[in-house]
PDB file of C-alpha atoms in Angstrom:
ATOM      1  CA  UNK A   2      -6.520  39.769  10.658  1.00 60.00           C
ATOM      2  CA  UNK A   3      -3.809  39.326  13.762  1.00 69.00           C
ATOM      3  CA  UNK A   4      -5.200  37.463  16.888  1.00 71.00           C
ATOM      4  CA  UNK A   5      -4.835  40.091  20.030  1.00 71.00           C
ATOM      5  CA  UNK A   6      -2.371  38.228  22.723  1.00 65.00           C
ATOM      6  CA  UNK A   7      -4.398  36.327  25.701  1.00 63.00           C
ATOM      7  CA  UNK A   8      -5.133  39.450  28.127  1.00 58.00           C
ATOM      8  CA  UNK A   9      -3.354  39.156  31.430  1.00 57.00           C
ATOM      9  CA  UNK A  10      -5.115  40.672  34.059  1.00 59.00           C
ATOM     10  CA  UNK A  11      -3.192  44.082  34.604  1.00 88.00           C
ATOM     11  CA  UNK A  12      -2.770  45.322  37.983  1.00 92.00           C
ATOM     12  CA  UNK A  13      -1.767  48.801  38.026  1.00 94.00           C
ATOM     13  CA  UNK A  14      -3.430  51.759  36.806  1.00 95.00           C
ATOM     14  CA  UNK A  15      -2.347  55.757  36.547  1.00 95.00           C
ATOM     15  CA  UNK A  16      -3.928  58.878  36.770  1.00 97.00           C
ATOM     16  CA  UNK A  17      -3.151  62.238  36.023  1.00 98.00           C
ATOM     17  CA  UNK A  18      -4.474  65.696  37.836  1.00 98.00           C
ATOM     18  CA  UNK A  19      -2.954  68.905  38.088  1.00 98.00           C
ATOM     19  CA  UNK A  20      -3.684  71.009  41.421  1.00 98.00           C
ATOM     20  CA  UNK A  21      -5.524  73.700  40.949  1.00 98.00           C
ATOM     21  CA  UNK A  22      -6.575  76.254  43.955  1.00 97.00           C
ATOM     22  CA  UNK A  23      -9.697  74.816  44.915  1.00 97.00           C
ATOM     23  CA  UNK A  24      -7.790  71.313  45.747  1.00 97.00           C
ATOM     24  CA  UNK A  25      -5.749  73.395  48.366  1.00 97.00           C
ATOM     25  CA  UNK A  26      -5.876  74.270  52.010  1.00 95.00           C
ATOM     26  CA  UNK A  27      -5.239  77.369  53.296  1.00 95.00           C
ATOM     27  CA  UNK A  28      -1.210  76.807  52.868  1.00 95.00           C
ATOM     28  CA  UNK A  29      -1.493  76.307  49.203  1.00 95.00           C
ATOM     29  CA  UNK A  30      -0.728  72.531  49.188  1.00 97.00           C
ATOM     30  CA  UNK A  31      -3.171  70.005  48.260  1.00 98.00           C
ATOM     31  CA  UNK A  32      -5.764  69.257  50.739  1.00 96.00           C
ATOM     32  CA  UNK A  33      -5.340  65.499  52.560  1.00 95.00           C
ATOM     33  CA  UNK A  34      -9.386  65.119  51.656  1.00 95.00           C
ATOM     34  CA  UNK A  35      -8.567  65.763  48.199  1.00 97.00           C
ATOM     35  CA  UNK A  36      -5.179  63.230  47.698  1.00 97.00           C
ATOM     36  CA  UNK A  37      -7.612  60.333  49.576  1.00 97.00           C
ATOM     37  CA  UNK A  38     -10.501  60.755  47.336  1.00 97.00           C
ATOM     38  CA  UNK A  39      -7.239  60.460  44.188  1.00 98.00           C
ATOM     39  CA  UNK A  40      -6.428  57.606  46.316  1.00 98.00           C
ATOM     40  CA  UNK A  41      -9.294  55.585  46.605  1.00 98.00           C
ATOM     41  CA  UNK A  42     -10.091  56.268  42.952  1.00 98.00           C
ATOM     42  CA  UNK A  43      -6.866  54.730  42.212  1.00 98.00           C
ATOM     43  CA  UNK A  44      -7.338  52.194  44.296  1.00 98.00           C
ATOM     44  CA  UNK A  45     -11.259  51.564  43.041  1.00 98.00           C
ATOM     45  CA  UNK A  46      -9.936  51.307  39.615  1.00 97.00           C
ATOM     46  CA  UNK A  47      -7.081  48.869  39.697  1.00 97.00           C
ATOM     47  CA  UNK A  48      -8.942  46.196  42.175  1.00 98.00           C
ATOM     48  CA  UNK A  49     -12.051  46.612  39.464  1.00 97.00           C
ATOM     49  CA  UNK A  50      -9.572  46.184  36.501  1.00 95.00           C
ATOM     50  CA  UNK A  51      -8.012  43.147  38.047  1.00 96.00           C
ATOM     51  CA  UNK A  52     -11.012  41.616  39.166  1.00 95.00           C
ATOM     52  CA  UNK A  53     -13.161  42.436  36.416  1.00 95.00           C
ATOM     53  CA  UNK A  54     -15.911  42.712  39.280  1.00 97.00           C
ATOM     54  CA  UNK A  55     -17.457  45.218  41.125  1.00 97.00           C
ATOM     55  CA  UNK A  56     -15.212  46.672  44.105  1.00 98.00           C
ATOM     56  CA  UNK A  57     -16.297  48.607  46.800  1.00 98.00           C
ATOM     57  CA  UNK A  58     -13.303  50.025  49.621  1.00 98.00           C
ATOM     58  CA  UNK A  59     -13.229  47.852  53.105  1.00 97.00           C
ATOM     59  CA  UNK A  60     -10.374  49.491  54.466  1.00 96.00           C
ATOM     60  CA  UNK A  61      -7.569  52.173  53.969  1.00 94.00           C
ATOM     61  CA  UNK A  62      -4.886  51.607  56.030  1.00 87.00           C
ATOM     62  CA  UNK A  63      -1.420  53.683  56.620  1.00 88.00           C
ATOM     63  CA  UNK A  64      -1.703  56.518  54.029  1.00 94.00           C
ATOM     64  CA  UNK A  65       1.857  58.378  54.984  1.00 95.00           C
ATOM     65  CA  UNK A  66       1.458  62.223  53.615  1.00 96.00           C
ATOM     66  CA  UNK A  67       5.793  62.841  53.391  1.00 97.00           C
ATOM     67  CA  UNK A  68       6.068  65.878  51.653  1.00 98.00           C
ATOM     68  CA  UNK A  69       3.123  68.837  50.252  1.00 98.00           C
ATOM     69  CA  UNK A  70       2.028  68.725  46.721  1.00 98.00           C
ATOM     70  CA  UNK A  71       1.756  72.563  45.980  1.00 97.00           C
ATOM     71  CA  UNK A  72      -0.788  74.630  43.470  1.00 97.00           C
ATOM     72  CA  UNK A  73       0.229  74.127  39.805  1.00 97.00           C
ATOM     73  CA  UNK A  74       2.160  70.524  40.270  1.00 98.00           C
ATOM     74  CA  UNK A  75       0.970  67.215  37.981  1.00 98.00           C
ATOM     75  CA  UNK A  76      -0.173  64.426  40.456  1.00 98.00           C
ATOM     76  CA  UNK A  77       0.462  61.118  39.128  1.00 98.00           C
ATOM     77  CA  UNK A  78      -1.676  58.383  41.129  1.00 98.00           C
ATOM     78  CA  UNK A  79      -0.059  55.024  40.767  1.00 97.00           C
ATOM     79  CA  UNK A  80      -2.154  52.223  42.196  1.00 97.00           C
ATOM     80  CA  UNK A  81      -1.383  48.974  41.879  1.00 96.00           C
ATOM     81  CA  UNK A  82      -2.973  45.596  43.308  1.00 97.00           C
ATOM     82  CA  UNK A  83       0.000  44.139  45.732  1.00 97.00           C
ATOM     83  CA  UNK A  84      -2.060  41.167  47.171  1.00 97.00           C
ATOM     84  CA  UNK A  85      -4.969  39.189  46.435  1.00 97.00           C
ATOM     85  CA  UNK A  86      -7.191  37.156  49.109  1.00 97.00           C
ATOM     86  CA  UNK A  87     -10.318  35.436  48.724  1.00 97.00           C
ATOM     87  CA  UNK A  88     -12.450  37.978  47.609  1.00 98.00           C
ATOM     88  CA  UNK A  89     -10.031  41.022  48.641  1.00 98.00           C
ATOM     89  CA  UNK A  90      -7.689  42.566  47.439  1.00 98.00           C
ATOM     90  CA  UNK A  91      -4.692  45.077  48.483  1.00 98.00           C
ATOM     91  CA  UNK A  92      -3.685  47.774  46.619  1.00 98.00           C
ATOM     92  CA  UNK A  93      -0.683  50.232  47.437  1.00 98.00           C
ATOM     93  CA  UNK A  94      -1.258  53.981  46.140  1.00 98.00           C
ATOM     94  CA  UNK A  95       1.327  56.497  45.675  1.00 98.00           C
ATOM     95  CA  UNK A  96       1.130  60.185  44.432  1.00 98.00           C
ATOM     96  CA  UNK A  97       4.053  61.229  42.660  1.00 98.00           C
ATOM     97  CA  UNK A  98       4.047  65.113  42.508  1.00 98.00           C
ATOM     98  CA  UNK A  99       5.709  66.773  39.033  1.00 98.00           C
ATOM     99  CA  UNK A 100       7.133  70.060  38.727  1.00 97.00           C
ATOM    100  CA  UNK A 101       6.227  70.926  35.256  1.00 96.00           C
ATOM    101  CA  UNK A 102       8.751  73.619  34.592  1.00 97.00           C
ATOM    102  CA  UNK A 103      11.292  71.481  36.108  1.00 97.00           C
ATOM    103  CA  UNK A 104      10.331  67.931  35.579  1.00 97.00           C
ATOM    104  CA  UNK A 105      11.162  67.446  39.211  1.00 98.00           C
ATOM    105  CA  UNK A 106       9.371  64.064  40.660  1.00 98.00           C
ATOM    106  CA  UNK A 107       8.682  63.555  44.042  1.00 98.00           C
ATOM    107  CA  UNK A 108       7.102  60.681  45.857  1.00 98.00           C
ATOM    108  CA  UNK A 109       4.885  62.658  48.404  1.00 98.00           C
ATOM    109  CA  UNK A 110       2.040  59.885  49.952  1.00 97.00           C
ATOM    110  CA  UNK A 111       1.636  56.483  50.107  1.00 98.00           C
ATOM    111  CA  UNK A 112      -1.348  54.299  51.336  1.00 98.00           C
ATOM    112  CA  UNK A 113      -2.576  50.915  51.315  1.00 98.00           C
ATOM    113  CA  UNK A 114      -6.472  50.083  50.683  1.00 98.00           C
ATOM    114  CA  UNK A 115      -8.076  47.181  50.391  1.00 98.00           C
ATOM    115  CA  UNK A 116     -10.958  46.268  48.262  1.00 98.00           C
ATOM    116  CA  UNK A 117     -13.630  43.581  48.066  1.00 98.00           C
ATOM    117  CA  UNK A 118     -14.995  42.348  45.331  1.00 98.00           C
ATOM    118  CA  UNK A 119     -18.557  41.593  45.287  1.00 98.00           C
ATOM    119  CA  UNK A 120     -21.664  39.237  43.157  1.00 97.00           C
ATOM    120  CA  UNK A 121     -24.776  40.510  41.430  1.00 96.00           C
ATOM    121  CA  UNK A 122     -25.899  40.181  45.168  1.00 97.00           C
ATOM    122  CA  UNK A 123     -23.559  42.779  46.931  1.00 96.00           C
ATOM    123  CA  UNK A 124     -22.017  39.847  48.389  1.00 98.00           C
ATOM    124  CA  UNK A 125     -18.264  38.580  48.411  1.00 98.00           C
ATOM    125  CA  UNK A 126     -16.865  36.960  45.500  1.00 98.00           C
ATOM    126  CA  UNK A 127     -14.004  35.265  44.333  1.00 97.00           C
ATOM    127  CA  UNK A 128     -10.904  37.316  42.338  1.00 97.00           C
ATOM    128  CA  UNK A 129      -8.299  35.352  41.169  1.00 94.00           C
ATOM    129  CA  UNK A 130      -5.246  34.405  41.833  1.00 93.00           C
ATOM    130  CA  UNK A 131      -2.287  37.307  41.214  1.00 92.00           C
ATOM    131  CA  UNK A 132      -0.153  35.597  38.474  1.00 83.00           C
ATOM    132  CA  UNK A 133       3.667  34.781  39.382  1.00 80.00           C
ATOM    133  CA  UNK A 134       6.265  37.510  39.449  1.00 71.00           C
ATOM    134  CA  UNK A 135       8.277  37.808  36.590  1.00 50.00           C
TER     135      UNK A 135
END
């Protein structure tokens, strides 16, 4: 039986949605709500999956809306843990909008939200150290 590799603490994660009409605003374009609750689920997930802790959001901060994500388009959330404090953690999320027929891409919002990591106690803990760029 083969050994698995060591496991490196990954620090991105992606998600996949389509938008559907009930994720729109009157204008047919994805509501702002909607891409910040993607967002912070992103966000949630790859602070959790570095940390291997318990994460709850402190703080979004910047989230630039550039161009609409319309009804029908695939929404791929990218989020992916750019900084690492104490017990915090940053994370920049970006939703790239797809044109399925197409297979246009578009880079449509970006944000920043950071994350703390917390005990059995609901108190701040630790997270390590993000490893060196290759």
């Amino acid at each position: 039986m083969n050994a698995l590799p060591p496991v490196v603490p990954p620090t991105e994660v992606r998600m996949v949605e389509i938008v559907f009409p009930n994720h729109t605003n009157h204008l047919g374009t994805l509501f702002g709500g909607q891409a910040m609750a993607w967002m912070d689920k992103a966000a949630f997930l790859a602070a959790a999956r570095y940390s291997r802790r318990t994460v709850v959001t402190a703080h979004s901060d910047q989230v630039d809306f550039k161009l609409p994500i319309r009804i029908g388009e695939m929404v791929e959330t990218v989020g992916r843990v750019v900084e690492v404090g104490r017990s915090s953690m940053t994370v920049q999320v970006e939703l790239i909008a797809e044109d399925l027929h197409s297979g246009e891409r578009k880079l449509c919002t970006r944000g920043h939200f950071v994350m703390v990591a917390l005990d059995a106690d609901g108190r701040p803990t630790s997270v390590p150290p993000l490893p060196p760029q290759a």
